């Protein structure tokens, strides 16, 4: 997992989302608020983190993996079969 800065603290966590409950907005281009970091945690299945920056590579995350999302980083998610995951936010 890439890492969070030392000075940030968790302040909010989404419910666990599955392929059936994933908010459609997470599957489209979006970003966190200014100054807010996210940590995507995959509990089951596979999720692909897709940065929208030019030449950025997609990152496939499997059960047990986490990925740090930087503030203002445009991205979307792709689901690979049965999935459960959540996002925790830090500032």
Coordinates of C-alpha atoms in Angstrom, one line a residue:
X1 CA 0.0 0.0 0.0
X2 CA 1.2 3.5 -0.7
X3 CA 1.1 5.6 2.5
X4 CA -0.8 8.4 4.2
X5 CA 1.1 11.4 5.6
X6 CA 1.8 11.2 9.3
X7 CA -0.3 14.2 10.2
X8 CA -3.7 13.0 9.0
X9 CA -6.4 11.3 11.1
X10 CA -9.4 9.2 10.2
X11 CA -12.7 11.1 10.4
X12 CA -15.3 9.1 8.3
X13 CA -15.9 5.7 6.9
X14 CA -18.3 4.5 4.3
X15 CA -20.5 1.4 4.8
X16 CA -19.2 -1.8 3.2
X17 CA -20.3 -1.7 -0.5
X18 CA -20.8 -4.8 -2.6
X19 CA -21.3 -5.1 -6.4
X20 CA -25.0 -4.7 -5.7
X21 CA -24.8 -1.7 -3.4
X22 CA -21.9 0.3 -4.9
X23 CA -22.9 3.9 -5.4
X24 CA -22.9 4.6 -9.2
X25 CA -20.9 7.8 -8.6
X26 CA -17.9 5.7 -7.5
X27 CA -17.9 3.9 -10.9
X28 CA -17.6 7.3 -12.7
X29 CA -14.9 9.9 -12.5
X30 CA -14.8 11.6 -9.1
X31 CA -12.4 12.8 -6.5
X32 CA -12.1 13.5 -2.7
X33 CA -12.6 16.9 -1.3
X34 CA -9.6 19.3 -1.1
X35 CA -7.2 18.2 1.7
X36 CA -9.0 14.8 2.2
X37 CA -7.3 11.5 1.7
X38 CA -9.0 8.2 1.2
X39 CA -8.0 4.6 1.9
X40 CA -9.8 2.0 -0.3
X41 CA -9.9 -1.4 1.5
X42 CA -11.0 -4.5 -0.4
X43 CA -12.6 -7.2 1.8
X44 CA -13.7 -9.6 -0.9
X45 CA -13.1 -10.0 -4.7
X46 CA -11.2 -7.5 -6.8
X47 CA -11.6 -3.8 -7.4
X48 CA -9.6 -1.9 -10.0
X49 CA -8.6 1.7 -9.0
X50 CA -8.4 3.7 -12.2
X51 CA -6.6 7.1 -12.0
X52 CA -7.7 9.6 -14.6
X53 CA -4.3 11.2 -15.0
X54 CA -2.7 10.8 -18.4
X55 CA -0.4 7.8 -18.6
X56 CA -1.6 6.5 -15.2
X57 CA -1.8 2.8 -14.8
X58 CA -4.8 1.0 -13.4
X59 CA -4.2 -0.8 -10.0
X60 CA -6.0 -4.1 -9.4
X61 CA -6.7 -4.6 -5.7
X62 CA -7.7 -8.0 -4.2
X63 CA -9.1 -9.1 -0.9
X64 CA -6.9 -7.7 1.9
X65 CA -5.4 -5.0 -0.2
X66 CA -5.6 -1.2 0.5
X67 CA -4.9 1.8 -1.7
X68 CA -4.3 5.4 -0.6
X69 CA -6.2 8.0 -2.7
X70 CA -4.6 11.4 -2.7
X71 CA -6.7 14.6 -2.3
X72 CA -8.1 15.9 -5.6
X73 CA -7.0 12.8 -7.5
X74 CA -9.6 12.1 -10.1
X75 CA -10.3 8.4 -10.4
X76 CA -13.1 5.8 -10.8
X77 CA -13.5 2.2 -9.7
X78 CA -14.1 -0.9 -11.8
X79 CA -15.5 -4.0 -10.1
X80 CA -14.4 -7.5 -10.9
X81 CA -17.2 -10.0 -10.0
X82 CA -18.3 -10.4 -6.4
X83 CA -16.9 -7.5 -4.4
X84 CA -17.0 -6.0 -0.9
X85 CA -15.0 -2.9 0.0
X86 CA -15.2 0.4 1.8
X87 CA -13.4 3.8 1.9
X88 CA -12.1 5.5 5.0
X89 CA -11.4 9.3 4.8
X90 CA -8.6 11.2 6.5
X91 CA -7.7 14.8 7.0

